[in-house]
Coordinates of N, CA, C and O in Angstrom, one line a residue:
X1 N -2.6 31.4 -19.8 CA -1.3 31.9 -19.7 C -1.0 32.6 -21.0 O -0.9 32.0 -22.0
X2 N -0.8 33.8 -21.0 CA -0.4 34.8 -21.7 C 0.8 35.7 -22.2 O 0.3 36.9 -22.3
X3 N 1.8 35.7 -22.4 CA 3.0 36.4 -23.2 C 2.5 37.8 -23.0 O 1.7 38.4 -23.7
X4 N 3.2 38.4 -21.7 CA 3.2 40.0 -21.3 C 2.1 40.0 -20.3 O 1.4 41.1 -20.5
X5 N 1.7 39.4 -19.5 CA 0.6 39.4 -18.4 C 1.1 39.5 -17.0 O 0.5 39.9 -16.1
X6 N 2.5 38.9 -17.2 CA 3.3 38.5 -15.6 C 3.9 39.6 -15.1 O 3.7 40.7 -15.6
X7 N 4.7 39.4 -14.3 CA 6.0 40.2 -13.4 C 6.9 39.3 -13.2 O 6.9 38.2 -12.6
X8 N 8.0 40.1 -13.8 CA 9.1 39.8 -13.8 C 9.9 39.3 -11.9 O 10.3 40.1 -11.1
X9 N 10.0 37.8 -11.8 CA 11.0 37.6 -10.5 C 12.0 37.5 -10.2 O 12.0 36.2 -10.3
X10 N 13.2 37.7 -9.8 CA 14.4 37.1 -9.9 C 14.9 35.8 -10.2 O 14.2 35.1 -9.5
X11 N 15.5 35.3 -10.7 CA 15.9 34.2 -10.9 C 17.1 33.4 -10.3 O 18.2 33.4 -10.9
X12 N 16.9 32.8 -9.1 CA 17.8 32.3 -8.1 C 19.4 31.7 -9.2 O 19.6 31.3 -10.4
X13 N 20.0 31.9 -8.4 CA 21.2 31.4 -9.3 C 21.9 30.4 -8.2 O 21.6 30.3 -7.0
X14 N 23.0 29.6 -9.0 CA 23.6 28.6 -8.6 C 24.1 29.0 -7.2 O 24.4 30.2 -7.0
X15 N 24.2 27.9 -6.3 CA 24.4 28.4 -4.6 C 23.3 28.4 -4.0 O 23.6 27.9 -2.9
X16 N 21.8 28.8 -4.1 CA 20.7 28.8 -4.0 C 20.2 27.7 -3.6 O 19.8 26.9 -4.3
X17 N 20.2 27.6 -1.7 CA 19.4 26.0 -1.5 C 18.5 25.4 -2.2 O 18.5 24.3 -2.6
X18 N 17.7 26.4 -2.3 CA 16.0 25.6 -2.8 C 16.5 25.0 -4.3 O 15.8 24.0 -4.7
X19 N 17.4 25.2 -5.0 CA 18.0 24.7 -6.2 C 18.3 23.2 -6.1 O 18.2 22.4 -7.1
X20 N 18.5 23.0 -5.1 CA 19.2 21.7 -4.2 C 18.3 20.8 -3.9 O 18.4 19.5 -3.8
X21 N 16.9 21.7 -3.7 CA 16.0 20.9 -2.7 C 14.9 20.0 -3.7 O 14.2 20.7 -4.4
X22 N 14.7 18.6 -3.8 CA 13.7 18.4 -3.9 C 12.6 18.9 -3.9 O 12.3 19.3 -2.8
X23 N 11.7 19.2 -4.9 CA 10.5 20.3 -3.9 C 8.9 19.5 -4.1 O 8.6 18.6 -5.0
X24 N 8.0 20.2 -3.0 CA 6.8 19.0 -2.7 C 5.6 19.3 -4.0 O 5.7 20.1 -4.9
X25 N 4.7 18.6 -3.7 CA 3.6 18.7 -5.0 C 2.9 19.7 -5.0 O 2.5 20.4 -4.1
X26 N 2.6 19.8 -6.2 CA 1.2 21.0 -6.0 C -0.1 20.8 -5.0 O 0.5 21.5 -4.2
X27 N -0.8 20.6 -4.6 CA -1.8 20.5 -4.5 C -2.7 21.7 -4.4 O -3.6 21.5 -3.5
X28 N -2.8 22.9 -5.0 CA -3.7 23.8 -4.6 C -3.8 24.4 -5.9 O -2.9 25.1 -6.4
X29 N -5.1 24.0 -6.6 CA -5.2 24.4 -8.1 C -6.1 26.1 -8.4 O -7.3 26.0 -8.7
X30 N -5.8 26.8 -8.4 CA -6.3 27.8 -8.5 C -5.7 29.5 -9.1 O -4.5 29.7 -9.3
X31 N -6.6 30.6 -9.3 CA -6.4 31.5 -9.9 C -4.6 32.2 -9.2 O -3.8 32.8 -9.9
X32 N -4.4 31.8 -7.9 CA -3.0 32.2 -7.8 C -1.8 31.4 -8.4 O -0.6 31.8 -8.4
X33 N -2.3 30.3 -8.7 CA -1.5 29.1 -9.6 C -1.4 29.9 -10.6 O -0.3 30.5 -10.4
X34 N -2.2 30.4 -11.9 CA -2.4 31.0 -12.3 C -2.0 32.0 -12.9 O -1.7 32.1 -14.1
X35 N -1.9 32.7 -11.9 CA -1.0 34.2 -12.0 C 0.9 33.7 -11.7 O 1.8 34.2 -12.3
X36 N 1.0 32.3 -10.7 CA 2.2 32.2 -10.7 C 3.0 31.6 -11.7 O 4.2 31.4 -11.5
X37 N 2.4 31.3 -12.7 CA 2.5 30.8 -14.1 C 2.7 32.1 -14.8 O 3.8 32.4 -15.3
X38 N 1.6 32.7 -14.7 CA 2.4 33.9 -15.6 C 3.1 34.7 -15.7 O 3.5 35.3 -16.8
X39 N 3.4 34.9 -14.1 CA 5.0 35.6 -13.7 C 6.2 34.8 -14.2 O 7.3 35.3 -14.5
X40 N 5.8 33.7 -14.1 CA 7.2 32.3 -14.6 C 7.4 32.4 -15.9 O 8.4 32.3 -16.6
X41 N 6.3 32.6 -16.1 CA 6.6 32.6 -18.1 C 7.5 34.5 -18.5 O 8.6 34.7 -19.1
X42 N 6.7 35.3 -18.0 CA 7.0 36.6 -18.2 C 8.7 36.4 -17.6 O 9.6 36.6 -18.4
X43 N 9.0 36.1 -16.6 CA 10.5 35.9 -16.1 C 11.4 35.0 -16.9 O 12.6 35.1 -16.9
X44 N 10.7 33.9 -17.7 CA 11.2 32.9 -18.6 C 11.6 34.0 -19.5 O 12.7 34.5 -19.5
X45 N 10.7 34.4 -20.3 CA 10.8 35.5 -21.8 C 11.8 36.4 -21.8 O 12.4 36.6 -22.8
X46 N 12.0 37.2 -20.3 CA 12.7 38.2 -20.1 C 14.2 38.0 -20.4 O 14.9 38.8 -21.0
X47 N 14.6 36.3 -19.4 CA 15.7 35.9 -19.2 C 17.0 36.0 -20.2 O 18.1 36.5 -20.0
X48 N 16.4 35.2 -21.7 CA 15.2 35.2 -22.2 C 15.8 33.2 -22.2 O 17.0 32.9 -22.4
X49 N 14.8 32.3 -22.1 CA 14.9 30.9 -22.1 C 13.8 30.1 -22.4 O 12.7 30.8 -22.5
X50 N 13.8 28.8 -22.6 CA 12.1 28.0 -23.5 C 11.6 27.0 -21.9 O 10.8 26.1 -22.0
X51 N 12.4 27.3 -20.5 CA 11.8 26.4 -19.9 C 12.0 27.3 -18.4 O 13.0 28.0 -18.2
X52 N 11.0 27.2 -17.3 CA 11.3 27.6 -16.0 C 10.8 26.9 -15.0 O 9.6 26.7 -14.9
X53 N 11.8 26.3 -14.1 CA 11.3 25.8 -12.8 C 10.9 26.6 -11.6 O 11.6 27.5 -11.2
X54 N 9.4 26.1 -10.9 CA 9.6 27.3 -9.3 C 10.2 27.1 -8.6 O 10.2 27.8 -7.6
X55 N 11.1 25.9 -8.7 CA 12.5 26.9 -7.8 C 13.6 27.2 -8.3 O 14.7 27.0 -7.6
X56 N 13.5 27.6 -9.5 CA 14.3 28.9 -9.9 C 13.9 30.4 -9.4 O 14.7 31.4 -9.5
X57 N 12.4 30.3 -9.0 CA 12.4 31.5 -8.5 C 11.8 31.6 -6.8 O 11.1 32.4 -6.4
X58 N 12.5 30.5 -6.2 CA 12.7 30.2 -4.8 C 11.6 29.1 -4.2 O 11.7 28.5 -3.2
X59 N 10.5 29.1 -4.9 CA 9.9 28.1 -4.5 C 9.8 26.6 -5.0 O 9.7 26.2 -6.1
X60 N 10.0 26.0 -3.8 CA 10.0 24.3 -3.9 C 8.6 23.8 -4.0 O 8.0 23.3 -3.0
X61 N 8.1 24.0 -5.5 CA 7.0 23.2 -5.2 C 7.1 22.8 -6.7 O 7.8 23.5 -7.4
X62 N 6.5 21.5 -7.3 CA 6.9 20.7 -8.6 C 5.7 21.4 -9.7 O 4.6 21.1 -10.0
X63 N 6.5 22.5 -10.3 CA 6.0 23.1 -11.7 C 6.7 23.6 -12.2 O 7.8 24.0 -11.7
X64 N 6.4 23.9 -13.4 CA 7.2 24.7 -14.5 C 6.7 24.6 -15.4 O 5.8 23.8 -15.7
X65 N 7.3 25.8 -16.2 CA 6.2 26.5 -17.7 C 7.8 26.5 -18.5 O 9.0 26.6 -18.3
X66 N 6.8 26.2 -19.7 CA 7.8 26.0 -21.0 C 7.0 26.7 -22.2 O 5.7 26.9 -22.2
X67 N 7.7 27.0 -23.1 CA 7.5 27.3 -24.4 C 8.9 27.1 -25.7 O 9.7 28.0 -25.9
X68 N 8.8 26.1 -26.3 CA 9.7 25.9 -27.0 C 10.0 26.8 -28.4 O 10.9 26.4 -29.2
X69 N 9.2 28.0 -28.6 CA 9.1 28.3 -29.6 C 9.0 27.5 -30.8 O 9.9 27.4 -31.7
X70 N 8.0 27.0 -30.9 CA 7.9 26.5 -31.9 C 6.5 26.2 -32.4 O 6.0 25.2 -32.9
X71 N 6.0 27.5 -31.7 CA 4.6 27.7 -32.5 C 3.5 27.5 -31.6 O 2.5 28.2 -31.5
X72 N 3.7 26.4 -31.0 CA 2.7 25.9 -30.3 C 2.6 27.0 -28.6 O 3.5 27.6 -28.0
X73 N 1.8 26.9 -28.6 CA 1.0 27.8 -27.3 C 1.9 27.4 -25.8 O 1.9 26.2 -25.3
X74 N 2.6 28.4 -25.1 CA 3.3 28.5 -23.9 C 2.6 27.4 -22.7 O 1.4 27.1 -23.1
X75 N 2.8 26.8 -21.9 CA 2.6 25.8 -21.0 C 2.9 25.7 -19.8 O 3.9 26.2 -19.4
X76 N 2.0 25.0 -19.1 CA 3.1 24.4 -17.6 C 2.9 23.4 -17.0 O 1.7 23.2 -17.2
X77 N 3.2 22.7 -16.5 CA 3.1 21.2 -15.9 C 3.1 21.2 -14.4 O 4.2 21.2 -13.9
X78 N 2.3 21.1 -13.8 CA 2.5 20.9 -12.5 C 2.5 18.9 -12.2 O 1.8 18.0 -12.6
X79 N 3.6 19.1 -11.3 CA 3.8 17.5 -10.6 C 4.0 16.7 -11.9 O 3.2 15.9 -12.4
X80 N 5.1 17.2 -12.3 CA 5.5 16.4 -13.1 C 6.5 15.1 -13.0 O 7.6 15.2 -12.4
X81 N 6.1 13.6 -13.7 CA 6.6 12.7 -14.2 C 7.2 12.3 -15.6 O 6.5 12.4 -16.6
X82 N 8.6 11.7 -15.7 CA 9.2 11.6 -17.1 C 9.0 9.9 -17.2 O 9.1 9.1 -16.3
X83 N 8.5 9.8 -18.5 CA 8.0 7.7 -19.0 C 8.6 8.0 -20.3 O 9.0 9.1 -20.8
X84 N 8.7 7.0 -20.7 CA 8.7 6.5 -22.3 C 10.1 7.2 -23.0 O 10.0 7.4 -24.2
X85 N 11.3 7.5 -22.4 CA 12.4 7.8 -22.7 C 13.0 7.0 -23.4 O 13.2 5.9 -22.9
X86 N 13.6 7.5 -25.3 CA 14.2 6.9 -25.5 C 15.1 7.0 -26.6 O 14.2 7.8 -26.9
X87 N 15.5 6.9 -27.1 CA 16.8 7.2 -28.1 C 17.9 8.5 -26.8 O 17.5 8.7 -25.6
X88 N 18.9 9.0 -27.2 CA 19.7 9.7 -26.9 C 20.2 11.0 -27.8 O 20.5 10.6 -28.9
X89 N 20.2 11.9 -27.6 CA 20.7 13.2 -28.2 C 22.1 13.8 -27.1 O 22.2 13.3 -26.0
X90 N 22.8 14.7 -27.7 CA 23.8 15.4 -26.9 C 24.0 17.0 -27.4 O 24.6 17.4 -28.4
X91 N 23.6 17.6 -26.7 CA 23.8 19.1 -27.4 C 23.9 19.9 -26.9 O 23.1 19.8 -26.0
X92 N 24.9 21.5 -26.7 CA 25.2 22.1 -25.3 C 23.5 22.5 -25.0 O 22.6 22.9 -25.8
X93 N 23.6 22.2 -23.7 CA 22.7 23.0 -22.6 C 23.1 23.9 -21.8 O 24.3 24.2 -21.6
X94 N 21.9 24.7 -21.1 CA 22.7 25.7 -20.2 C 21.5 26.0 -19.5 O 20.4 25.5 -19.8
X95 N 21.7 26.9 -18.7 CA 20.6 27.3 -17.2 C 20.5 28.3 -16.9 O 21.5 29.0 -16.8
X96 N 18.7 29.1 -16.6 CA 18.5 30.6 -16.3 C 19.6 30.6 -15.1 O 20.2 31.6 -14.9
X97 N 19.8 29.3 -14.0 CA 20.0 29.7 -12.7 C 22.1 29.4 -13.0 O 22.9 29.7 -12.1
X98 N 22.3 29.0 -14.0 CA 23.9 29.3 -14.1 C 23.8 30.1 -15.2 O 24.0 29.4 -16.2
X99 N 23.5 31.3 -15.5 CA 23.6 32.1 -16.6 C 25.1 31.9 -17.1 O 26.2 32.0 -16.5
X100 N 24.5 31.6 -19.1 CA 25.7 31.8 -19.5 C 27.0 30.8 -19.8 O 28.0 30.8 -20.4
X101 N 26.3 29.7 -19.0 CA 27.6 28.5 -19.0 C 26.9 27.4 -19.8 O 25.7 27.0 -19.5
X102 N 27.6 26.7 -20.9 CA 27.0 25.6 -21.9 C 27.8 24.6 -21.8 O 29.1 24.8 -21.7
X103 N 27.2 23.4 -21.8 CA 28.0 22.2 -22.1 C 27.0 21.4 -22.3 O 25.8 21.2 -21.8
X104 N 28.1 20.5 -23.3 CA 27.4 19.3 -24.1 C 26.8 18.5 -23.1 O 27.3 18.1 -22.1
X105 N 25.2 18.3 -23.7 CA 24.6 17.5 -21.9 C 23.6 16.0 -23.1 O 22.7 16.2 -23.9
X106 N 24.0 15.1 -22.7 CA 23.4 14.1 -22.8 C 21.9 13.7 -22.2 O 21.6 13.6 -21.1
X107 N 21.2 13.5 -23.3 CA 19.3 13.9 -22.7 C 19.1 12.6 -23.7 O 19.9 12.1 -24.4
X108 N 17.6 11.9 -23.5 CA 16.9 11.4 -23.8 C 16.1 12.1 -25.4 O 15.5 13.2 -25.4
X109 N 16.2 11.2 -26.4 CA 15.4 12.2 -27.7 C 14.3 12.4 -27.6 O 13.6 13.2 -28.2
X110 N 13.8 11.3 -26.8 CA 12.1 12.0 -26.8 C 11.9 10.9 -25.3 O 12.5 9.9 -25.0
X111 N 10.6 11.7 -24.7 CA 10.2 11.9 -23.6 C 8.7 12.2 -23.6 O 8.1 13.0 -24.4
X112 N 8.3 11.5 -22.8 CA 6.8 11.6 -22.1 C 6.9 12.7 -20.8 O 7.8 12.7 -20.0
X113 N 5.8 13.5 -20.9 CA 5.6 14.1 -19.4 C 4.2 14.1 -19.2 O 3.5 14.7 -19.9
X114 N 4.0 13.2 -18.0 CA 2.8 13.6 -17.4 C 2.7 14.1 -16.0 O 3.5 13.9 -15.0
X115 N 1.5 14.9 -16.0 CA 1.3 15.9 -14.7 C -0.2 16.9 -14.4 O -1.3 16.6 -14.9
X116 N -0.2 17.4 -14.2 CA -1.4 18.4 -14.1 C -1.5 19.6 -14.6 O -0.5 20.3 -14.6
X117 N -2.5 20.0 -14.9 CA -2.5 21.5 -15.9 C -3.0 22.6 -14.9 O -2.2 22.1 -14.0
X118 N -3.4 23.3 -14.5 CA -3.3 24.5 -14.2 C -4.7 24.4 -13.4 O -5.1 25.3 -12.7
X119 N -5.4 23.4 -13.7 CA -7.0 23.3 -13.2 C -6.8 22.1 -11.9 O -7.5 22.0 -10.8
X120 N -5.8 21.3 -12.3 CA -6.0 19.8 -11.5 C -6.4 18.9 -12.2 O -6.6 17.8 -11.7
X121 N -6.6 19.3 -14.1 CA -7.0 17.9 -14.4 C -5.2 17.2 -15.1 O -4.2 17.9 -15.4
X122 N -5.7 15.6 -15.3 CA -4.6 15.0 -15.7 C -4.0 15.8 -17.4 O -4.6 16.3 -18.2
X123 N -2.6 15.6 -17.3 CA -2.4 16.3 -19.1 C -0.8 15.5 -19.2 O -0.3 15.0 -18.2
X124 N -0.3 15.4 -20.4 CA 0.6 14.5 -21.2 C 0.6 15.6 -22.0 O -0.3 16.4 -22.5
X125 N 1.8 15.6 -22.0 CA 3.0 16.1 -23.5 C 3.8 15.0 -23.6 O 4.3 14.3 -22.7
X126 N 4.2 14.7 -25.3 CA 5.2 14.1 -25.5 C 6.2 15.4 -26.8 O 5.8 16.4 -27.3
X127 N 7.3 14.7 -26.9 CA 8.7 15.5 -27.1 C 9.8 15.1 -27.4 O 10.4 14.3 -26.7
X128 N 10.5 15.6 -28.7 CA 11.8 14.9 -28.6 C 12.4 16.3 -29.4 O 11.7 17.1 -30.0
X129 N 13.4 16.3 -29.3 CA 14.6 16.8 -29.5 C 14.5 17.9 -28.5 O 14.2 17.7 -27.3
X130 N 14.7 19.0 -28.8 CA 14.4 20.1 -27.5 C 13.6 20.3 -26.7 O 13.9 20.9 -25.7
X131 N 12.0 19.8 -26.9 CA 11.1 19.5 -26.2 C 11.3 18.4 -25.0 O 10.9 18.5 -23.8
X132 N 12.0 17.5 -25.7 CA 12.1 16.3 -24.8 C 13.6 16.9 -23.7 O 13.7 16.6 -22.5
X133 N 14.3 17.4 -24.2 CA 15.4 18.4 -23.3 C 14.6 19.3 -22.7 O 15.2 19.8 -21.7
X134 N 13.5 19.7 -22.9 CA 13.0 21.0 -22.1 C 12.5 20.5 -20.3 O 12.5 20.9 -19.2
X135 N 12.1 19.4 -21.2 CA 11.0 18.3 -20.2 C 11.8 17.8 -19.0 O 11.6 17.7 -17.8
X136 N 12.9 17.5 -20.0 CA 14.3 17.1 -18.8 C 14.7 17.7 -17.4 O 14.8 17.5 -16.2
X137 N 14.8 18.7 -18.7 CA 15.9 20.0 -17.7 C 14.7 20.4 -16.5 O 15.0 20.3 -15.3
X138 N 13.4 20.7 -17.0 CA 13.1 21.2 -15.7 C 12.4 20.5 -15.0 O 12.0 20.9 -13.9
X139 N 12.2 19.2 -15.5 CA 11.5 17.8 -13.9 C 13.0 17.5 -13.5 O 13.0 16.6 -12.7
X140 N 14.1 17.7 -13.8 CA 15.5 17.7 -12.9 C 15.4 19.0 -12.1 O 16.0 18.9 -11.0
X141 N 14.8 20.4 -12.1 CA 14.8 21.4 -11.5 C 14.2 20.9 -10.0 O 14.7 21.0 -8.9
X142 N 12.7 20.4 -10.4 CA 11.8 20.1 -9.4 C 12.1 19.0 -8.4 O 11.7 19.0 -7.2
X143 N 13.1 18.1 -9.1 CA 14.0 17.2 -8.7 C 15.0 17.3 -7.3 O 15.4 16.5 -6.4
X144 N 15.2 18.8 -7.6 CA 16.7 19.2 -6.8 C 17.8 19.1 -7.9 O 18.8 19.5 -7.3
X145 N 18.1 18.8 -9.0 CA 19.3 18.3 -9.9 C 19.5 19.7 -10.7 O 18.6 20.3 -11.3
X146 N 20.9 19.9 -10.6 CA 20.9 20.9 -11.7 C 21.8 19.9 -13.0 O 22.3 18.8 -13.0
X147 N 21.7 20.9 -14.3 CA 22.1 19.7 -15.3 C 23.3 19.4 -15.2 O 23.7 18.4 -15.7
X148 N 24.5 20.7 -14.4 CA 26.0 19.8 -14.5 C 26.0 19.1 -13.8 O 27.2 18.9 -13.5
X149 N 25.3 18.5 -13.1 CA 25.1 17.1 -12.1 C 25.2 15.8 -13.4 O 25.7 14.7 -13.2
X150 N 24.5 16.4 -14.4 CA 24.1 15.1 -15.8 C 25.4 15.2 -16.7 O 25.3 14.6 -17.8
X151 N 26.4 15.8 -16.4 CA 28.0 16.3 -17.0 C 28.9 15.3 -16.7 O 29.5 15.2 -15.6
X152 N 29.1 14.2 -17.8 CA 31.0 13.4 -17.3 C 31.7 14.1 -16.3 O 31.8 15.3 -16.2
X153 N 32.3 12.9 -15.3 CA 33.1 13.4 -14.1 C 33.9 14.9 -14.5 O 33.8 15.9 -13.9
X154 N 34.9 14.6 -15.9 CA 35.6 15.5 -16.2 C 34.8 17.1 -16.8 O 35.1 18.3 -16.8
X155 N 34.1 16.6 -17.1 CA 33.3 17.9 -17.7 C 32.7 19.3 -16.8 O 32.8 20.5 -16.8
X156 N 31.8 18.1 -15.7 CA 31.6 18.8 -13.9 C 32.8 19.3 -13.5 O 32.7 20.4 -13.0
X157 N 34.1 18.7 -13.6 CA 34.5 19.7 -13.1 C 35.1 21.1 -13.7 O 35.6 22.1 -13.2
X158 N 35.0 20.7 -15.1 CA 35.6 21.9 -15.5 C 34.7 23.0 -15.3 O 35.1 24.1 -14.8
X159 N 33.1 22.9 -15.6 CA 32.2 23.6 -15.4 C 32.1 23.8 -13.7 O 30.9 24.3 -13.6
X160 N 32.4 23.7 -12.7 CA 32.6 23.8 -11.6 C 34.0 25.4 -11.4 O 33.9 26.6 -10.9
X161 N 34.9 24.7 -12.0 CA 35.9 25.4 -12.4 C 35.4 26.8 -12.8 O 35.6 27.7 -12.1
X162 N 34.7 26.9 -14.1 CA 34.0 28.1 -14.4 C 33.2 29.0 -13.8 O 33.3 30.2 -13.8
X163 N 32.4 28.0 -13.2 CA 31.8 28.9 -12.2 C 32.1 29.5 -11.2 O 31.5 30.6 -11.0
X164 N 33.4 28.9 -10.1 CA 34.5 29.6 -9.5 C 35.2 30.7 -10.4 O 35.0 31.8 -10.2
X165 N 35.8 30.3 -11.3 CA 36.3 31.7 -11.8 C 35.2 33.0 -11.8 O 35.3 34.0 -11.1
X166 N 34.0 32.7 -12.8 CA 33.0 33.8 -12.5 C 32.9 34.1 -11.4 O 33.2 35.3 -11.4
X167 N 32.7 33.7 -10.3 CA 32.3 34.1 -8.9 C 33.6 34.9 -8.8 O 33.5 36.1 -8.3
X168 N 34.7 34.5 -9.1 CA 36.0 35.6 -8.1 C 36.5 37.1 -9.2 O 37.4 37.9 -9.2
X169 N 35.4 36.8 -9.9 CA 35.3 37.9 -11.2 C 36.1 38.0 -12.3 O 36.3 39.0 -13.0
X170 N 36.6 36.7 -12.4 CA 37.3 36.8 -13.6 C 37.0 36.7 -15.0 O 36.4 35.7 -15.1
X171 N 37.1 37.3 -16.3 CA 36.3 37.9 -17.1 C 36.4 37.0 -18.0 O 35.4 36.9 -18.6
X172 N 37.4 36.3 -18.4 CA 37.1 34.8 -19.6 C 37.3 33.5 -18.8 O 38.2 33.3 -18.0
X173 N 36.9 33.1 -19.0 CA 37.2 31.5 -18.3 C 38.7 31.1 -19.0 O 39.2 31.4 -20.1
X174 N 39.1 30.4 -18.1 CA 41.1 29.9 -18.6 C 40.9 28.8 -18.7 O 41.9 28.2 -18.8
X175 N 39.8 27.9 -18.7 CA 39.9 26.6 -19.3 C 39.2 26.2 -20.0 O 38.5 27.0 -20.6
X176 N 39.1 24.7 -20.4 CA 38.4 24.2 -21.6 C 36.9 24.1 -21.1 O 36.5 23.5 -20.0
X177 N 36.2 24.7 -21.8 CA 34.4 24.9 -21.5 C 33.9 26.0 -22.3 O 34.8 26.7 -22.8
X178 N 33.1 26.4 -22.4 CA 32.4 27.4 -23.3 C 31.6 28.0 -21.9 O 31.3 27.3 -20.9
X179 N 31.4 29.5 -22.1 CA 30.5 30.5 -21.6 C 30.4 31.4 -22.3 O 31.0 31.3 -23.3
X180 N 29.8 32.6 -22.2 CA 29.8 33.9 -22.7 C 28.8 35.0 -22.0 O 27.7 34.7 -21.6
X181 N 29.1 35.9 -21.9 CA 28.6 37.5 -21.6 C 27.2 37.7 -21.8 O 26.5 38.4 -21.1
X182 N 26.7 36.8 -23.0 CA 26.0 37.5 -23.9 C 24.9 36.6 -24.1 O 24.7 35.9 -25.1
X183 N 23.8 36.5 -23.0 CA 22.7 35.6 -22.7 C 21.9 35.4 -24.1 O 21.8 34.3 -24.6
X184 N 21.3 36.5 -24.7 CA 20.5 36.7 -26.1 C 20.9 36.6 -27.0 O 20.1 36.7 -27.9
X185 N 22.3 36.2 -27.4 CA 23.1 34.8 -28.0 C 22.5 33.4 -28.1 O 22.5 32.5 -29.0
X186 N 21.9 33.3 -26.8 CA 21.3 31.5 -26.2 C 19.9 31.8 -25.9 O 19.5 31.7 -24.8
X187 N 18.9 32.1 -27.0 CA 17.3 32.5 -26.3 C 17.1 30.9 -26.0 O 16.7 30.8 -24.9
X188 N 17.4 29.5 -26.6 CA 17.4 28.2 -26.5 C 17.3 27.8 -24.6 O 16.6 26.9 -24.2
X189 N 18.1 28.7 -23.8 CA 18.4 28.0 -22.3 C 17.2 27.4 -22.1 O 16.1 27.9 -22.5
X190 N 17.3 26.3 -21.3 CA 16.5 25.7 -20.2 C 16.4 27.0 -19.3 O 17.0 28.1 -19.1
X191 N 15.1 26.4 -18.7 CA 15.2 26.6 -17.2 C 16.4 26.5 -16.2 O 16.3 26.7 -15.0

């Protein structure tokens, strides 16, 4: 997986069943795996964000490519499981698929993920602070969970709220919540 190899996909946005959906396992390890990694990553970069689920870009099946910036070499996990969770962090998050909208989201500081690499053999990453948020956010994608689902009663709805206003085109949000216009402000988004 390579940085400028992919094509760029759309990136499903909130409303989007497959968002919703649970989605099933990999099982077919090969050179179109492959290539669909590097569309995910090149769509990640573009966005621009450090984590992408495939069904952010309509398919339900359990993977996703991350790159945390932080040196270490771009990635992806297929059939991914989260273990060994533990301390707590809280710091805004936000979503390629709700562009734009942040709130303070309560995560685990560090995290195990195990799953499969790109061949079918077994692979482990462990993670904490944004890493271990990265891990989160997008084995909740594969999940069906988006993160304002992981939002205080009161919080979901304000961000609920926001997102209704956006949709009826209204140009600042009128209540308490943070968003902004200005995606490349937040290269940080999750998936």
């Amino acid at each position: 997986m390579t940085k400028g190899r992919g094509t760029v996909i759309p990136i499903r946005l909130f409303g989007d069943p497959v968002l919703r959906t649970p989605s099933r396992d990999v099982e077919t390890f090969d050179d179109l795996l492959t290539k669909l990694c590097d569309d995910m990553l090149e769509t990640m970069y573009q966005a621009p964000g450090v984590g992408l689920a495939a069904p952010q870009i309509g398919l339900a099946i359990r993977l996703f490519v991350f790159d945390a910036g932080d040196g270490s070499a771009p990635n992806a996990v297929a059939n991914p499981v989260l273990s060994n969770m533990e301390g707590t962090q809280e710091d805004e998050e936000g979503c390629l698929s709700i562009p734009n909208l942040y709130f303070p989201t309560e995560r685990a500081h560090f995290v195990r993920v195990t799953g499969q690499d790109l061949k079918g053999k077994p692979i482990t990453f462990e993670g904490e602070g944004l890493v271990a948020r990265i891990f989160q956010h997008e084995t909740d994608h594969v999940n069906g969970t988006l993160f304002i689902e992981r939002l205080a009663p009161e919080e979901r709805r304000k961000a609920m709220a926001l997102i209704r206003e956006r949709e009826l085109g209204w140009r600042e949000g009128r209540i308490a919540g943070r968003w902004t216009d200005q995606p490349a402000e937040r290269p940080e988004r999750s998936g």
